[in-house]
Short mmCIF file of C-alpha atoms (C1' of nucleotides) in Angstrom, two decimals:
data_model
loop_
_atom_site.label_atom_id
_atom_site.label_comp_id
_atom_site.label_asym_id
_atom_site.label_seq_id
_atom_site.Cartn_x
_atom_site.Cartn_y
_atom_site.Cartn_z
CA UNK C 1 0.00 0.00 0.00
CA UNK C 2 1.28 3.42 0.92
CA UNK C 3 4.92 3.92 1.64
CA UNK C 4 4.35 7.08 4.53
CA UNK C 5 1.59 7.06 7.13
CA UNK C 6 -1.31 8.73 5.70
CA UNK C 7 -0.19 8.52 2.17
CA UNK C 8 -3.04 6.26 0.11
CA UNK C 9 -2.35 4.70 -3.23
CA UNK C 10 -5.33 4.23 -5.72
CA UNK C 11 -5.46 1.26 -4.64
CA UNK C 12 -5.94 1.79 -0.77
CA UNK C 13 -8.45 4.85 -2.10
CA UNK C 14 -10.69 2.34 -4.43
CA UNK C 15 -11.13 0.23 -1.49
CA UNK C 16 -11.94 2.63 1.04
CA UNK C 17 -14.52 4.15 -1.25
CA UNK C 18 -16.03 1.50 -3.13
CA UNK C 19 -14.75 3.40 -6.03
CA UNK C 20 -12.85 1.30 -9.53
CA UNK C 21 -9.36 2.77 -10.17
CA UNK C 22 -10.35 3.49 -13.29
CA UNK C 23 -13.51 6.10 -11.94
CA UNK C 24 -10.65 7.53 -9.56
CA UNK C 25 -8.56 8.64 -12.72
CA UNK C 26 -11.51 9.56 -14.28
CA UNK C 27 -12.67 11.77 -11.69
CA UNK C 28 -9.12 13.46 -11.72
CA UNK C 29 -9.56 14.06 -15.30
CA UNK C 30 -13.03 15.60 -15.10
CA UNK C 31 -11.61 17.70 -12.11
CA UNK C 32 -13.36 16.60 -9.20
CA UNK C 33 -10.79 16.66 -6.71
CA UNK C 34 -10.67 19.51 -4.39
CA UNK C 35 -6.78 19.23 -5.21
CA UNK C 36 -3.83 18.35 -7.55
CA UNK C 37 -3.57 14.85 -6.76
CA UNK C 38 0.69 14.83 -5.75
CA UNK C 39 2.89 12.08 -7.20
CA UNK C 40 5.46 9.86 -6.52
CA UNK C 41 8.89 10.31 -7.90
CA UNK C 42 7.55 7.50 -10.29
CA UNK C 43 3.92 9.21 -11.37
CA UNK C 44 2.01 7.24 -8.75
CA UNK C 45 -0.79 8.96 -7.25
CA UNK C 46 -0.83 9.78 -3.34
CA UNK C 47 -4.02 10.31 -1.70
CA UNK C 48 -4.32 11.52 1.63
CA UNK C 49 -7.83 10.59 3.89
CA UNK C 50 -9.09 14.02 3.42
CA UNK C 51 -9.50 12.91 -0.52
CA UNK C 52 -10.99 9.80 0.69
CA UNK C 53 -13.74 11.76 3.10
CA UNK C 54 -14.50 13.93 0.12
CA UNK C 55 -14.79 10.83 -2.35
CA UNK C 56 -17.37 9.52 0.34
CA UNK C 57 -19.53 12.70 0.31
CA UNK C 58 -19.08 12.69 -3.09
CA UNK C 59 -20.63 9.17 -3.51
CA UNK C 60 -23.36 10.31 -1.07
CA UNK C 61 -24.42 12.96 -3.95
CA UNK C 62 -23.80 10.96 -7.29
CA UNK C 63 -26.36 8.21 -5.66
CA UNK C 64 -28.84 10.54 -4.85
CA UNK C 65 -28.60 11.69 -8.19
CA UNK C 66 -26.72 14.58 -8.71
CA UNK C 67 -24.66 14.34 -12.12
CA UNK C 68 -21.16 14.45 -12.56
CA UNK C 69 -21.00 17.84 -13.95
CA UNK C 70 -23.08 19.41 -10.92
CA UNK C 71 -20.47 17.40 -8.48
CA UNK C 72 -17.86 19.68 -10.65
CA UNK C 73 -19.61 22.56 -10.39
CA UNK C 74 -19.13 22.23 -6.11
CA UNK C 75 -16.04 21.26 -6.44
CA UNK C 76 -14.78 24.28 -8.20
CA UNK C 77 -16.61 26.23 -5.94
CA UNK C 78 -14.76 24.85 -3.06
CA UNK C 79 -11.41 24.47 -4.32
CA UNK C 80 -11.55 28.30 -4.83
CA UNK C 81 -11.87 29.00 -1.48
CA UNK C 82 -13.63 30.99 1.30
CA UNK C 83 -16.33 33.79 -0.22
CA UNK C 84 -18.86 31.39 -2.40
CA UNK C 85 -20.34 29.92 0.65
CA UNK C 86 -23.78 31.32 -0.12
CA UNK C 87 -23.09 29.89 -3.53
CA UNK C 88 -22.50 26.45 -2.05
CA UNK C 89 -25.44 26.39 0.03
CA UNK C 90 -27.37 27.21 -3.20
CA UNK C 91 -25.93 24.36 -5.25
CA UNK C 92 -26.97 21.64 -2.09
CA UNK C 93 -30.06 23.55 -1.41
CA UNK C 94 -31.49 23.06 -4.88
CA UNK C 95 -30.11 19.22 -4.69
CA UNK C 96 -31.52 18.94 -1.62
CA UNK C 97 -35.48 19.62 -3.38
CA UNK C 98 -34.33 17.59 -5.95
CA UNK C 99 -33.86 14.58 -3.47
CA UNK C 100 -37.09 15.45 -2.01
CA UNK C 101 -39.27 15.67 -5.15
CA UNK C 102 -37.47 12.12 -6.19
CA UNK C 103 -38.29 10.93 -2.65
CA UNK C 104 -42.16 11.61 -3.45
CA UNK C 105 -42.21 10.09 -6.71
CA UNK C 106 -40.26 7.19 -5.51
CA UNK C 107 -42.86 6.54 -2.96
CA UNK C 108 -45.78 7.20 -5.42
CA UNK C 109 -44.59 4.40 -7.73
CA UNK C 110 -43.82 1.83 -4.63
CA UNK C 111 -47.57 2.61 -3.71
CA UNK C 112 -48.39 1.80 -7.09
CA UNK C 113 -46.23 -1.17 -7.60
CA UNK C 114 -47.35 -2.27 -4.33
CA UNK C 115 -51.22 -2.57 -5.26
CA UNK C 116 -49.56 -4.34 -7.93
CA UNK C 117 -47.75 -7.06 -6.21
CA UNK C 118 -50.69 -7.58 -3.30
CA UNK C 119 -53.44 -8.15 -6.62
CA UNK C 120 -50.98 -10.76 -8.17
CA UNK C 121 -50.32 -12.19 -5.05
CA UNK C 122 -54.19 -12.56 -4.41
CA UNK C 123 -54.98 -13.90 -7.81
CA UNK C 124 -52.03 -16.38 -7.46
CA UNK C 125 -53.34 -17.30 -3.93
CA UNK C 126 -56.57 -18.01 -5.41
CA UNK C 127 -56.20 -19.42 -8.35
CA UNK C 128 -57.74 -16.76 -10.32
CA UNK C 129 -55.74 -15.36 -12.47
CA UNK C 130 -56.86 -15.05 -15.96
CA UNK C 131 -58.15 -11.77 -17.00
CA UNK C 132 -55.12 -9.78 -15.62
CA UNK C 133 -54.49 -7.15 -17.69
CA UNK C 134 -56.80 -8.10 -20.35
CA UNK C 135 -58.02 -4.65 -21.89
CA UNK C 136 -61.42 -3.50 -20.02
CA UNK C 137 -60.32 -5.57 -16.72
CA UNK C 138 -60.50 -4.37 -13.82
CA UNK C 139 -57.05 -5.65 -12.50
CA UNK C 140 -54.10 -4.52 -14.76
CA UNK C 141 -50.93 -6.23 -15.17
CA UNK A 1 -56.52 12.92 -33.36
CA UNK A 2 -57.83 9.81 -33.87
CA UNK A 3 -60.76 8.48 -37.29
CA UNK A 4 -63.12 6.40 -35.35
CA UNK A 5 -63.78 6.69 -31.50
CA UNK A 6 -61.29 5.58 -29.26
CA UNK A 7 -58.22 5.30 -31.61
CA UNK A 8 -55.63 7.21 -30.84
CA UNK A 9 -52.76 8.28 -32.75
CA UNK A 10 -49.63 8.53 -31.83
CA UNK A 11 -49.34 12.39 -30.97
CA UNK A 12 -52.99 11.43 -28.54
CA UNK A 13 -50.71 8.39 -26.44
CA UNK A 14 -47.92 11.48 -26.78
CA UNK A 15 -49.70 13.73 -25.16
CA UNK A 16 -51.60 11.70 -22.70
CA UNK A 17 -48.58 9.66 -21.35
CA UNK A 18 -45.79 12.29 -21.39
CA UNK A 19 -43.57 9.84 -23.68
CA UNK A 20 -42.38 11.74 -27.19
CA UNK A 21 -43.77 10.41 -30.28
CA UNK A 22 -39.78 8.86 -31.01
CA UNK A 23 -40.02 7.13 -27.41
CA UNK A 24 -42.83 5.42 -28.45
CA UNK A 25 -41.97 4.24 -31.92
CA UNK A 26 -38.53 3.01 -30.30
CA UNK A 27 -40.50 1.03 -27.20
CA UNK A 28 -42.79 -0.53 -30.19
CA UNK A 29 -38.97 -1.66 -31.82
CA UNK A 30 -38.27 -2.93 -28.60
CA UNK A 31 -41.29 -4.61 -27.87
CA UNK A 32 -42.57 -3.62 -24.75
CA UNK A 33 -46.22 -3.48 -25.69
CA UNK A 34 -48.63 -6.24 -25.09
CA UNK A 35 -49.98 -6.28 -28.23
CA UNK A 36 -48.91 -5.71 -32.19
CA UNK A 37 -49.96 -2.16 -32.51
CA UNK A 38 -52.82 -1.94 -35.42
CA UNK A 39 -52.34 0.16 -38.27
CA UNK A 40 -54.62 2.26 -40.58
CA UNK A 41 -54.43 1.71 -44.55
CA UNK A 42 -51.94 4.26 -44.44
CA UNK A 43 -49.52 2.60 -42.43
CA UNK A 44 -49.99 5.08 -39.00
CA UNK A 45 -50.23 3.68 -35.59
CA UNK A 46 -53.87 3.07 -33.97
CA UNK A 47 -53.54 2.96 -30.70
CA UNK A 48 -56.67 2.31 -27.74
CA UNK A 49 -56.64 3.21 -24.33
CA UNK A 50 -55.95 0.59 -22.66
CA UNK A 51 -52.16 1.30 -24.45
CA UNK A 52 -52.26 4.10 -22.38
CA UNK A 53 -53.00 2.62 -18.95
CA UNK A 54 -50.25 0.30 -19.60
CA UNK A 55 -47.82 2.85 -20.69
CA UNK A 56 -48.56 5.14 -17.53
CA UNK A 57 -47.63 1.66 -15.52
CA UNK A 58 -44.56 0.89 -17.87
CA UNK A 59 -43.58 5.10 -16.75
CA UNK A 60 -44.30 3.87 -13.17
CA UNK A 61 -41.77 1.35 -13.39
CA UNK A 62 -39.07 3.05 -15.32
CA UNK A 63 -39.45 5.77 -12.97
CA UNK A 64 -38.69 3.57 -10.27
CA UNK A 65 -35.85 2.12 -11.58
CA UNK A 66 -36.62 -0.67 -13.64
CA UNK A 67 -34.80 -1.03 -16.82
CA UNK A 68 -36.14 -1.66 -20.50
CA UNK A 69 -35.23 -4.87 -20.28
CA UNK A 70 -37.32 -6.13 -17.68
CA UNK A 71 -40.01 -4.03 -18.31
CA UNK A 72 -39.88 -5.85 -21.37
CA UNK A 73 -39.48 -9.10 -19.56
CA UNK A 74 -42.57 -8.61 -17.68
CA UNK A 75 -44.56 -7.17 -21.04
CA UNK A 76 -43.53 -11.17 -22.77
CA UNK A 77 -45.01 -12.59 -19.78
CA UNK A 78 -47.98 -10.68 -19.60
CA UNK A 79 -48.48 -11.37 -24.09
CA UNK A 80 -47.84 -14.48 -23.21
CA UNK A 81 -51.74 -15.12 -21.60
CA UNK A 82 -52.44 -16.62 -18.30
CA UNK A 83 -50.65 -19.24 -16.14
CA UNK A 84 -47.10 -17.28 -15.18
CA UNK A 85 -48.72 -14.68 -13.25
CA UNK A 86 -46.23 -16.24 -10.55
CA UNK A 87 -43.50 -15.44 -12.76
CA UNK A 88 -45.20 -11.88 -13.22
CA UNK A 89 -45.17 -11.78 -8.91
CA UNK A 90 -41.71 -12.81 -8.69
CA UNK A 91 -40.46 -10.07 -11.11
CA UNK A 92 -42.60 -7.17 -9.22
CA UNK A 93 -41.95 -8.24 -5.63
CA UNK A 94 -38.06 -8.51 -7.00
CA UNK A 95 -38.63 -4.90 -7.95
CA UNK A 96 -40.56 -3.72 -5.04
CA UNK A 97 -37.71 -4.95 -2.61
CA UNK A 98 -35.34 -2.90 -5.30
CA UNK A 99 -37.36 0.08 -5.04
CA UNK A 100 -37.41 -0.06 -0.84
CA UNK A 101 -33.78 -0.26 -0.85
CA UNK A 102 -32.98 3.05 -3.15
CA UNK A 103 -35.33 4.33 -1.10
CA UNK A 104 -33.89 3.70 2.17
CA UNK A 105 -30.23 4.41 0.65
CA UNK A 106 -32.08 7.51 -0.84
CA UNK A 107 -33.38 8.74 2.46
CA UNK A 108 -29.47 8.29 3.79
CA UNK A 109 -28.14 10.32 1.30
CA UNK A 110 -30.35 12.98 2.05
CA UNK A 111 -30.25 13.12 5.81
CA UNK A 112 -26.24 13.59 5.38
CA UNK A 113 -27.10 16.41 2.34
CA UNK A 114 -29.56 18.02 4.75
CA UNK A 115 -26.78 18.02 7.69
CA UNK A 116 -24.45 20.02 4.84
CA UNK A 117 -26.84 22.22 4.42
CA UNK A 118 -27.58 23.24 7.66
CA UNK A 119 -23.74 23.66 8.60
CA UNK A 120 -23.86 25.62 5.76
CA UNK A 121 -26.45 27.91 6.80
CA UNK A 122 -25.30 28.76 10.06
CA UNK A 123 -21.99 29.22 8.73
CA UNK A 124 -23.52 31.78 5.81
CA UNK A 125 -25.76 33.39 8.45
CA UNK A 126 -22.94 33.98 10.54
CA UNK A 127 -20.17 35.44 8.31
CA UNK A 128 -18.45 33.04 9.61
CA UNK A 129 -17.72 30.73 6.53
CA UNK A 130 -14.23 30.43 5.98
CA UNK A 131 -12.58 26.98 7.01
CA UNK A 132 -15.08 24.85 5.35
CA UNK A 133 -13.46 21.67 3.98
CA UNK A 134 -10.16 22.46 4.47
CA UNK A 135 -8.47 19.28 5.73
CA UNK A 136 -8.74 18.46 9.14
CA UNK A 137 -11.31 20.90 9.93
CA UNK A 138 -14.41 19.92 11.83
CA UNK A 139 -17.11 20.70 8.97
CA UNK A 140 -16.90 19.04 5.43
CA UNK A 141 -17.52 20.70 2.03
"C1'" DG P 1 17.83 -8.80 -8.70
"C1'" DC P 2 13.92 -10.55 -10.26
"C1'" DT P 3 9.28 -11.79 -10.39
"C1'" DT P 4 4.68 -10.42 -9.56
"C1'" DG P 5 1.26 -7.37 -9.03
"C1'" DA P 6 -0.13 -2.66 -8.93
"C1'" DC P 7 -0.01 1.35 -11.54
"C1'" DC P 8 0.67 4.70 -15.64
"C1'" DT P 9 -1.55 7.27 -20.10
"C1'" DA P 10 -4.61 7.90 -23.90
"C1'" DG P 11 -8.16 6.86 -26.02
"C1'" DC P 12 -11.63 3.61 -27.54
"C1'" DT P 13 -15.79 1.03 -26.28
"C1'" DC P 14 -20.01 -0.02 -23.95
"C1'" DG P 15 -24.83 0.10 -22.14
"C1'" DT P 16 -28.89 2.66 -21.38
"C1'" DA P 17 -32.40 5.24 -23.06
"C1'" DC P 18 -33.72 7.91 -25.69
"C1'" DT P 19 -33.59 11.85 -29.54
"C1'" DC P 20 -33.03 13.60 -33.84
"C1'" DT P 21 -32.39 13.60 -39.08
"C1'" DA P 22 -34.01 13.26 -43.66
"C1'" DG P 23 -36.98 12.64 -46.97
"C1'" DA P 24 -41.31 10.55 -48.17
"C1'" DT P 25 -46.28 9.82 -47.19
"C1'" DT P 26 -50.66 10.51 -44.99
"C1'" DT P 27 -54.16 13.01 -42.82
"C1'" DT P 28 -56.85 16.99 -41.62
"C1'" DA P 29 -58.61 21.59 -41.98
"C1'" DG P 30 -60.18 25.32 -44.66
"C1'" DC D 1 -58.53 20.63 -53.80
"C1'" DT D 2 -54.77 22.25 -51.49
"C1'" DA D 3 -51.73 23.35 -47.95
"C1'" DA D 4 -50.22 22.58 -43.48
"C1'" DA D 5 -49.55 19.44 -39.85
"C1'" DA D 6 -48.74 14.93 -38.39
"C1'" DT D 7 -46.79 10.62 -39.20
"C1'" DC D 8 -43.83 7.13 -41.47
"C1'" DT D 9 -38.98 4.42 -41.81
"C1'" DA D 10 -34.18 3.49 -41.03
"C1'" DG D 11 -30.51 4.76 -39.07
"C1'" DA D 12 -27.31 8.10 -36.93
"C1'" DG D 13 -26.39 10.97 -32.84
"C1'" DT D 14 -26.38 12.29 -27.87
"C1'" DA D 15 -25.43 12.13 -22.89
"C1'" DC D 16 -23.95 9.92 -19.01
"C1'" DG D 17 -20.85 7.22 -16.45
"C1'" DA D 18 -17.95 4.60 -16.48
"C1'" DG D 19 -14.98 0.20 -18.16
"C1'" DC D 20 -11.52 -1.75 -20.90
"C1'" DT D 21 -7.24 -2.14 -23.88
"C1'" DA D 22 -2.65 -1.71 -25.20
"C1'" DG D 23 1.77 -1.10 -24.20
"C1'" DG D 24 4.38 -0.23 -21.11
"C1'" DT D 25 6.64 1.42 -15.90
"C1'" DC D 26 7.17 1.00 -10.92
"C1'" DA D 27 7.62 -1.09 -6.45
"C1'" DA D 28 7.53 -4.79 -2.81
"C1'" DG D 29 8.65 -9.25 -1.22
"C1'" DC D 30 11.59 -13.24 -1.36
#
DNA sequence: GCTTGACCTAGCTCGTACTCTAGATTTTAG
DNA sequence: CTAAAATCTAGAGTACGAGCTAGGTCAAGC
């Protein structure tokens, strides 16, 4: 792994965030680092467990749907220091409704999917299944 | 619109299902209606309601996550008449548990999103911004 | 000191799900 | 009847988010 305390390789950072090697070094070309990631004499990258804390946040907001680009976007704004806060809060404020909205819908369709699974699972119970989702039924598919 | 009552054309199913007329010449290619779609003499797409109801399910699903493929999946088993609506349980309850766990992970993401924001807040309300996300500081990006 | 495994770059490829193009045909409205 | 609007086909293009390949270089353990 690392040769000083506290220095990661790509390795040691793909594990600790659940990350491929190959997303790492594509997320250093697309700039989403909050730093130059330093070298090794040799080219080898050395993280450092801040980078590994701010991969994990970043995962946080890539899963709840927040696009590469957007990710970017915060990034910048952090790596160019104190004065954009307001800006910041913006960007996670507006993801944050966006979470929320996709939270609603989420649960709309699980409603609907559930009414879907508990008719199945009656028909199947009874036996009576034909005339699911035949046009002009009552039960759809 | 439609010639005779009840037949829709392609714009109508546009329209009433939020789909663009190319998404649903593409899910015809892909086969993820339960029936051949009729056509008039001049070769244009008739469509009936009960297209519709099964496209605003089909959105349902693909809304919650579930790829073209199995919504195609489940669209074979449902053209393919009665006796596998076990099969047809299987596949939803598969995708209900999917949908409860992006929901849960979902609700995660946002809790820690919703903690940013608020550190952000005070911090912005306070002047008091600069320090954020510098390594080793107490609050994150 | 040498093997073995991890790592390097650059760029191509892939899967998903549309979306659009182009040019021809059909339908509808006036 | 005519003109405008909608639709048709086949196939190319787009956007995202990686993943993989080739052809090497570097480093750690024995």
């Amino acid at each position: 792994m690392s040769r000083n305390a506290d220095g990661l390789s790509i390795g040691d950072v793909a594990k600790a965030t659940g990350l491929g090697v190959h997303a790492l070094r594509f997320f250093e070309r697309e700039e989403l680092f909050l730093r130059p990631i330093p070298r090794t004499a040799g080219g080898q990258r050395v993280y450092e467990p801040a980078d590994v804390e701010w991969l994990l946040l970043c995962n946080r907001l890539r899963e709840s749907g927040m696009p590469i680009a957007t990710v970017k976007r915060f990034a910048q704004l952090v790596r160019s220091g104190p004065g954009n806060e307001a800006e910041r809060l913006a960007l996670l404020e507006e993801h944050e409704r966006t979470v929320r909205d996709r939270l609603a819908d989420l649960t709309a369709s699980l409603e609907i999917i559930h009414d879907k699974v508990l008719t199945y699972r009656r028909h199947v119970e009874d036996g009576t299944a034909a005339g699911l989702w035949s046009p002009a039924s009552s039960s759809q598919p």
